[in-house]
XYZ file of C-alpha atoms in Angstrom:
487
model
C 203.393 23.751 -73.709
C 205.562 20.938 -74.283
C 204.447 18.090 -75.259
C 203.618 15.240 -72.738
C 205.758 12.778 -71.893
C 206.219 8.954 -74.349
C 206.199 11.244 -77.305
C 208.639 9.695 -79.588
C 211.686 11.177 -81.236
C 212.516 10.871 -84.558
C 209.319 12.037 -86.637
C 207.944 13.659 -84.224
C 210.937 14.966 -82.290
C 210.702 18.866 -82.546
C 206.450 18.996 -82.843
C 205.539 21.143 -80.311
C 201.919 22.549 -80.248
C 201.969 25.156 -77.831
C 198.917 25.650 -75.567
C 196.689 23.945 -77.491
C 195.326 20.925 -76.995
C 196.261 18.060 -79.131
C 194.580 15.524 -80.283
C 197.206 12.937 -81.137
C 198.606 13.771 -77.967
C 196.434 15.199 -75.675
C 197.346 17.654 -72.699
C 199.773 17.708 -70.061
C 197.104 16.417 -67.548
C 194.644 14.664 -70.619
C 197.468 12.098 -71.995
C 195.671 10.216 -75.163
C 196.854 7.279 -75.042
C 195.356 5.595 -77.087
C 197.097 6.899 -80.079
C 200.410 5.477 -78.296
C 201.000 2.763 -80.950
C 199.894 5.492 -83.567
C 202.619 7.682 -82.947
C 204.881 4.714 -82.502
C 204.282 4.013 -86.122
C 204.516 7.478 -87.426
C 207.762 8.422 -85.277
C 209.260 5.685 -87.503
C 208.699 6.809 -90.936
C 211.050 9.284 -92.885
C 209.677 12.654 -93.575
C 210.615 12.457 -97.310
C 208.923 8.791 -97.539
C 205.684 10.620 -95.571
C 205.641 13.398 -97.497
C 206.443 11.083 -101.168
C 202.908 9.336 -99.597
C 201.209 12.716 -99.046
C 202.077 13.428 -102.848
C 200.945 10.336 -103.856
C 197.937 10.515 -102.239
C 196.637 13.852 -103.426
C 197.504 12.813 -106.760
C 195.455 9.449 -106.861
C 192.949 12.158 -105.437
C 192.548 14.685 -108.716
C 192.544 11.595 -110.764
C 189.495 9.933 -108.903
C 188.281 13.476 -109.770
C 187.540 14.480 -106.117
C 187.102 18.089 -106.322
C 184.664 20.688 -105.229
C 184.215 24.275 -106.889
C 185.120 27.212 -105.076
C 182.386 29.979 -106.891
C 184.829 33.135 -105.079
C 187.669 31.809 -107.449
C 186.980 32.638 -111.208
C 190.358 30.916 -112.135
C 190.035 27.707 -110.633
C 186.805 25.697 -111.766
C 187.107 23.165 -109.283
C 189.684 21.639 -106.751
C 190.683 19.130 -104.741
C 190.363 19.071 -101.150
C 194.162 19.122 -99.862
C 193.873 15.784 -97.335
C 196.559 15.442 -94.915
C 198.089 11.850 -94.073
C 198.177 12.216 -90.410
C 194.950 10.792 -89.308
C 192.999 12.219 -86.167
C 192.120 10.043 -83.974
C 188.717 9.493 -81.533
C 188.904 7.011 -78.927
C 185.623 4.463 -77.970
C 184.846 6.447 -74.671
C 185.265 9.935 -76.777
C 182.881 8.454 -79.189
C 180.160 7.164 -76.867
C 179.909 10.446 -75.718
C 180.038 12.484 -78.943
C 177.410 10.199 -80.651
C 174.964 10.528 -77.433
C 175.318 14.143 -78.333
C 174.806 14.717 -81.700
C 171.930 11.846 -80.680
C 170.185 14.168 -78.578
C 170.650 17.522 -80.519
C 169.275 15.654 -83.948
C 166.238 14.409 -81.685
C 165.757 17.995 -80.132
C 165.615 19.767 -83.291
C 163.456 17.732 -84.875
C 160.940 18.394 -82.343
C 161.604 21.528 -82.469
C 160.855 21.883 -85.858
C 157.489 19.434 -85.682
C 156.417 21.882 -83.271
C 156.546 25.110 -85.302
C 155.099 23.616 -87.681
C 152.064 22.657 -85.651
C 151.394 23.373 -82.375
C 154.306 25.939 -81.749
C 154.181 25.048 -78.057
C 157.753 26.416 -77.735
C 156.893 29.766 -79.163
C 153.415 30.400 -76.880
C 155.754 29.255 -73.681
C 158.486 32.538 -74.681
C 161.290 29.692 -74.541
C 162.361 30.971 -78.267
C 161.224 34.620 -79.619
C 158.689 34.085 -82.203
C 159.843 36.825 -84.261
C 162.987 34.962 -84.509
C 161.506 31.825 -85.934
C 158.371 33.212 -88.000
C 160.842 35.950 -89.525
C 163.713 33.839 -89.982
C 163.826 33.395 -94.596
C 164.068 29.450 -94.244
C 160.715 29.233 -92.293
C 158.313 28.425 -95.096
C 154.499 28.542 -93.994
C 153.493 26.156 -96.527
C 154.459 23.111 -93.941
C 152.485 24.364 -90.772
C 150.327 21.778 -90.354
C 151.760 19.079 -92.698
C 152.984 15.858 -90.890
C 156.026 13.990 -92.407
C 157.057 10.390 -91.344
C 158.341 10.139 -88.297
C 158.334 13.924 -87.412
C 161.368 13.481 -88.808
C 162.279 16.660 -90.483
C 165.994 16.040 -90.715
C 167.002 13.298 -92.015
C 171.077 14.506 -92.365
C 172.853 16.298 -90.004
C 176.192 17.669 -89.686
C 176.822 18.698 -86.522
C 180.378 21.333 -86.413
C 182.528 20.006 -83.410
C 185.301 21.549 -82.071
C 187.844 21.237 -78.960
C 188.890 23.696 -76.647
C 192.223 24.219 -74.764
C 190.920 22.341 -72.338
C 189.719 19.125 -74.085
C 186.084 19.969 -73.983
C 184.287 19.328 -77.298
C 181.725 21.878 -77.895
C 179.109 22.494 -80.694
C 179.712 25.252 -83.070
C 176.552 25.229 -85.506
C 174.154 22.518 -86.742
C 174.275 22.220 -90.534
C 170.616 20.614 -91.543
C 169.810 21.842 -94.845
C 172.194 20.185 -96.982
C 175.510 19.445 -95.457
C 177.833 18.438 -97.028
C 181.060 16.611 -97.138
C 180.477 12.866 -96.213
C 181.794 11.542 -98.994
C 185.790 13.106 -98.291
C 185.122 10.260 -95.179
C 184.850 7.582 -96.908
C 187.147 8.454 -99.814
C 189.811 9.816 -96.993
C 189.511 6.211 -95.293
C 190.062 4.497 -98.789
C 193.142 6.837 -99.547
C 194.630 6.029 -96.201
C 194.007 2.352 -96.767
C 196.239 2.468 -100.134
C 198.587 4.416 -98.754
C 199.216 3.874 -95.125
C 198.128 0.393 -94.508
C 201.257 -0.284 -92.339
C 200.462 2.458 -90.146
C 196.122 1.027 -89.878
C 197.326 -2.606 -89.407
C 195.618 -4.276 -86.309
C 194.435 -0.808 -84.420
C 190.920 -1.537 -84.377
C 189.270 1.509 -86.579
C 185.822 1.171 -86.993
C 184.178 1.332 -90.540
C 183.061 4.421 -92.461
C 181.735 3.024 -95.904
C 178.466 1.600 -94.711
C 177.139 5.265 -95.401
C 175.146 4.735 -98.491
C 173.217 1.541 -97.718
C 172.503 3.546 -93.681
C 171.059 6.539 -96.292
C 169.701 4.934 -98.570
C 167.953 2.692 -95.861
C 166.469 6.048 -94.149
C 164.920 6.743 -97.642
C 163.106 4.148 -98.086
C 161.938 3.795 -94.612
C 160.175 7.580 -95.032
C 158.549 7.284 -99.063
C 155.095 6.589 -99.134
C 154.782 3.223 -100.541
C 156.767 -0.161 -100.015
C 159.731 -0.829 -102.515
C 160.000 2.868 -103.570
C 162.059 4.323 -105.908
C 164.863 6.658 -104.545
C 166.719 9.226 -106.159
C 169.199 11.535 -105.893
C 168.933 15.496 -106.782
C 171.542 17.288 -107.628
C 171.528 20.759 -108.827
C 173.681 20.309 -111.613
C 177.155 20.029 -112.871
C 178.216 23.633 -111.266
C 177.181 23.345 -107.635
C 180.426 22.852 -105.637
C 179.698 19.434 -103.525
C 178.870 17.687 -107.494
C 181.591 14.957 -107.344
C 179.580 14.235 -103.590
C 176.408 13.719 -105.522
C 178.253 11.298 -107.446
C 179.602 9.962 -105.035
C 176.364 8.985 -102.980
C 173.882 8.087 -105.551
C 176.632 5.517 -106.518
C 177.212 4.130 -102.859
C 172.870 4.297 -102.512
C 172.889 2.918 -106.089
C 170.496 5.040 -107.556
C 169.951 7.553 -109.868
C 171.180 11.261 -109.847
C 168.809 13.095 -111.107
C 168.472 17.786 -112.195
C 164.862 19.400 -111.831
C 164.646 18.764 -115.863
C 164.690 15.096 -115.307
C 161.753 14.913 -113.582
C 158.046 15.900 -113.877
C 154.958 15.982 -111.661
C 151.762 14.764 -112.956
C 148.659 14.900 -110.929
C 150.530 15.492 -108.161
C 152.585 12.556 -108.398
C 156.422 12.983 -109.491
C 158.303 10.689 -112.305
C 161.522 10.913 -113.760
C 162.290 10.907 -117.835
C 163.457 7.690 -118.851
C 164.254 6.279 -122.366
C 161.278 3.978 -121.487
C 158.804 6.878 -120.839
C 157.966 8.146 -117.550
C 158.655 6.310 -114.116
C 157.673 6.674 -111.157
C 159.533 8.398 -108.039
C 158.847 7.753 -104.495
C 161.795 9.379 -102.421
C 164.394 11.756 -103.226
C 167.440 12.923 -101.352
C 167.640 16.891 -102.139
C 170.886 18.664 -102.952
C 168.890 21.570 -103.500
C 167.775 24.524 -100.901
C 164.248 25.617 -100.298
C 164.108 28.425 -102.226
C 164.946 26.488 -105.738
C 163.291 23.858 -105.353
C 159.810 24.269 -106.712
C 159.860 27.297 -108.816
C 155.484 27.861 -108.525
C 155.920 28.113 -104.483
C 158.910 29.332 -103.744
C 161.672 31.470 -106.225
C 160.072 31.640 -109.528
C 163.069 32.291 -111.292
C 164.671 29.127 -110.709
C 165.767 26.706 -113.085
C 167.041 24.035 -111.175
C 163.534 22.523 -109.292
C 160.557 20.525 -109.898
C 157.496 22.662 -110.471
C 154.685 21.251 -108.710
C 156.696 19.130 -105.860
C 155.547 20.820 -103.422
C 152.146 20.191 -103.883
C 152.893 16.390 -104.544
C 155.159 16.317 -101.081
C 152.051 18.216 -99.343
C 149.884 15.574 -100.643
C 152.241 12.658 -99.216
C 153.149 11.084 -102.777
C 156.917 11.839 -101.820
C 159.009 11.447 -99.255
C 161.793 14.474 -99.458
C 164.905 14.654 -97.522
C 165.718 16.963 -95.733
C 161.850 18.107 -95.493
C 161.399 21.763 -96.638
C 161.949 23.766 -93.560
C 164.559 22.440 -92.088
C 166.720 25.978 -92.356
C 165.278 27.476 -89.403
C 167.063 24.948 -87.330
C 170.595 25.066 -88.289
C 170.481 29.124 -88.499
C 173.090 30.453 -86.255
C 170.865 32.633 -83.909
C 168.354 29.928 -83.555
C 171.482 27.719 -82.657
C 171.640 30.025 -79.311
C 168.672 28.266 -78.200
C 169.023 24.628 -78.499
C 170.429 24.078 -75.038
C 166.628 25.211 -74.177
C 165.050 23.150 -76.739
C 166.919 20.097 -75.673
C 165.608 21.041 -71.345
C 162.340 21.899 -73.592
C 161.704 19.138 -74.975
C 163.564 15.973 -73.483
C 163.572 17.560 -69.684
C 167.809 17.020 -70.523
C 171.027 18.829 -69.950
C 173.362 19.123 -73.077
C 175.366 16.364 -73.218
C 177.548 18.467 -75.563
C 177.301 22.322 -74.472
C 177.234 24.987 -77.415
C 179.895 28.070 -77.174
C 178.673 30.440 -75.659
C 177.092 32.776 -77.838
C 175.639 36.260 -78.017
C 172.605 37.353 -80.468
C 173.328 40.969 -81.463
C 169.576 41.214 -82.349
C 169.173 42.152 -78.673
C 170.455 45.355 -77.066
C 172.785 44.032 -74.169
C 174.265 41.517 -76.627
C 175.109 44.308 -79.233
C 176.740 46.633 -76.873
C 178.730 43.230 -75.547
C 180.123 42.751 -79.052
C 180.637 46.299 -79.790
C 182.269 47.042 -76.679
C 184.684 43.783 -76.891
C 184.819 43.610 -80.889
C 188.518 42.747 -80.694
C 188.324 39.896 -79.049
C 185.536 38.035 -80.072
C 184.364 36.084 -83.229
C 181.525 37.634 -85.074
C 179.381 35.789 -87.791
C 176.706 36.775 -89.676
C 173.601 34.158 -89.273
C 173.060 33.220 -92.236
C 176.437 32.568 -94.458
C 177.959 29.441 -94.970
C 181.696 28.268 -95.627
C 183.472 30.580 -93.549
C 182.476 33.711 -95.562
C 181.400 37.147 -93.771
C 183.257 36.196 -90.188
C 185.302 38.317 -88.362
C 187.950 36.963 -86.177
C 188.105 39.705 -83.671
C 192.157 39.498 -82.617
C 193.479 38.916 -86.137
C 190.932 41.400 -87.892
C 192.684 44.925 -88.594
C 191.488 48.447 -87.715
C 189.564 48.651 -90.590
C 188.097 45.105 -90.593
C 186.889 45.907 -87.413
C 185.415 49.260 -88.237
C 183.880 47.549 -90.905
C 182.346 44.792 -88.808
C 181.221 47.575 -86.355
C 179.571 49.680 -89.334
C 177.511 46.138 -90.224
C 176.841 45.242 -86.545
C 174.908 48.530 -86.508
C 173.113 48.542 -89.594
C 171.592 45.087 -89.276
C 172.288 44.049 -85.894
C 169.706 40.737 -86.551
C 172.346 39.516 -89.039
C 175.014 38.850 -86.214
C 175.859 36.840 -83.444
C 179.131 36.830 -81.565
C 181.331 34.335 -79.991
C 184.986 34.490 -77.838
C 187.469 33.081 -79.965
C 187.687 29.119 -79.238
C 191.827 28.072 -79.287
C 190.726 24.914 -81.808
C 192.704 22.272 -80.755
C 195.358 21.317 -83.123
C 196.851 18.098 -84.875
C 199.879 17.573 -86.301
C 199.769 17.946 -90.084
C 202.772 17.566 -92.848
C 203.718 20.617 -94.287
C 206.504 22.183 -96.014
C 209.748 21.127 -94.286
C 208.006 19.330 -91.359
C 205.202 18.699 -88.750
C 203.269 21.228 -87.458
C 200.008 22.015 -85.309
C 197.006 23.234 -87.158
C 193.667 23.513 -86.214
C 191.021 21.249 -86.692
C 186.907 21.041 -86.282
C 184.733 18.017 -86.686
C 181.228 16.845 -88.637
C 180.007 14.212 -87.461
C 177.213 12.913 -90.183
C 173.600 11.767 -88.740
C 171.563 9.890 -90.489
C 167.745 9.503 -88.987
C 164.670 7.972 -90.297
C 163.105 5.563 -87.676
C 165.872 6.225 -85.441
C 168.969 7.971 -85.665
C 172.875 7.028 -86.623
C 175.886 8.652 -86.502
C 178.698 7.869 -88.883
C 181.960 7.084 -86.941
C 183.886 9.934 -87.048
C 183.068 12.287 -89.286
C 184.940 15.055 -91.341
C 187.992 16.551 -89.266
C 189.036 19.823 -91.898
C 192.000 21.010 -91.153
C 192.689 24.728 -91.333
C 196.191 24.523 -93.553
C 196.884 28.154 -93.513
C 199.519 28.766 -90.763
C 198.032 30.738 -87.445
C 194.111 30.395 -89.122
C 190.858 29.555 -87.538
C 188.998 29.043 -90.091
C 189.011 25.235 -91.628
C 186.374 25.900 -94.666
C 187.625 24.328 -97.789
C 186.050 27.315 -99.418
C 188.799 29.122 -97.266
C 191.686 26.988 -98.060
C 191.295 24.510 -95.399
C 192.306 20.788 -95.961
C 190.550 17.429 -94.275
C 192.034 14.385 -92.267
C 190.704 11.050 -92.119
C 188.978 10.741 -88.795
C 189.681 7.014 -86.348
C 187.184 6.443 -84.054
C 189.156 3.107 -82.204
C 186.618 0.399 -81.365
C 188.124 -0.267 -77.873
C 190.944 0.727 -75.434
C 191.928 3.392 -73.111
C 189.819 6.938 -73.038
C-alpha cells in the first residue's frame, strides 16, 4: 500500500506504511484529513533538525529523571522511556467514540466486581464460569459482602487498545489493578511543548495536565470523611514505576509514603510525621493486593501495612483501586467482558474485543494447538509483554516450547489472531519509518467516570516487532486529541 494522496514531499517523501493502517495518513479508503496541517509542518522540517530536537528531548528526559526500571536487566538499574517526537493524532469524532467505549467498559467491570463480591448473579446465571472467577488467584474472599463507595472498585483503569489494518479500534486487555504510564502522557506533552512549539501552534489539542487534579478529586470523593488526608502508597524506590509515584504525588499535592510510614491503630490508619501520628483517610495504592497487608495476604511482605485490611473493611480508610479488582483484568475473564456489557447494561460493546480463545476450554485448546504458528499465545497472569509467543514470528523451538506449556497448564493461556497493529511515522537512525503502536487511555472513576483525552501511545521501536511494552524495548509518543474538525 502506498501513502494516500496528499502525502507531503521532503521529510516524509520516502515514507511507506505498507499494508498497515497509518495513524498520520490513514488508509487509501479512509484518509486522515484531520492531520493535514500537521503533515505539512512535518514535511517542512529538515531530518537533521528533527533528529537534533529528538536528541534534545531524550537528554532532557534523562536530566528530569523520567525513567523506569527493567527487572530482567541486571546491568540497567533504570532507563529513559524512549520518546519519539512525531505525535500520534486522534480526531475529535474518533475520540468521542473511544471515550464512550472506555466509559462503558469501566461501568460494566465495576458492576461485575460488585456482583461477584455480593449476589453473584452473573455466576448463578452461567454467563461466566464460576470456577474462572472464584478460582482466580486475584479473587479475594475478604471482599465478599463489603460495600465500597459508589460501588466503584476500579477507580483508575488503563484500557489497552489497538487499531487493525481496517482502522477499527479493538480492546486488547484491561488493566484494573495498578495501571501505570500516565506520567509519561503528561511529561510527553510538556516535552513537545518545549521542543516543538512550532508544530503544535494553533492546532487545537485537548490538554492532559489536569490528570492529577481529577485523581485527587476522586480520592476525596471516596474518602470516609470531609477534608480527608490523601496519600500515595508506593512499594519504594526499586519499583519500576517509582518515577510515576513521585510524579503523581506531586501532581495531587499529597504525601508519598511507603508501608513503613503507615501504622494501623484501633482499625484506623495513621501516617508517621515529625509531629507524631496523623490520620490518613484515602490511599491511592501502587501496591498489589498480595503485598498490601501481611496479616491478611502474603505474610512475608515487608512493603505493606499490617492491619490495613480490617481498617478498610470497617470503612475507616478508602483504597484505590479496591482490593480484589485483579479478577477484572485477568486475560481469561477479559474474553467475557462483551457478555458483561450485555448482561449488566443491555448494550453491545462500543469497542469490540480482539477475538480470543480461552485455552482452558477443550475446543479452544485444540484450535490453538492446531494453529499455533498463526496465533499469539499469552499467559493470563503476566504483564509487560512477558511470556508471549507470536506464532508467525516464532522459531520451531519456541513453538514447541509454547506447545509444551499449553499442554501442561492450558488454563494459564489464551490465544488470539495476530492483529496487524496500526503504524505511525517514527524517527529512526537514518529515516522516518513506520513502527507499530497501541493506545492506553486512562479513566478515573469516583461518582462518575472521566477519561484523560488521549492516553499513552506506546511504540514498538524494534523494526518488525509487535510488542510495544517498555520492558521489551518499546517507547512512547505524545498523543494529540484534537478539539474539533474533520474525522
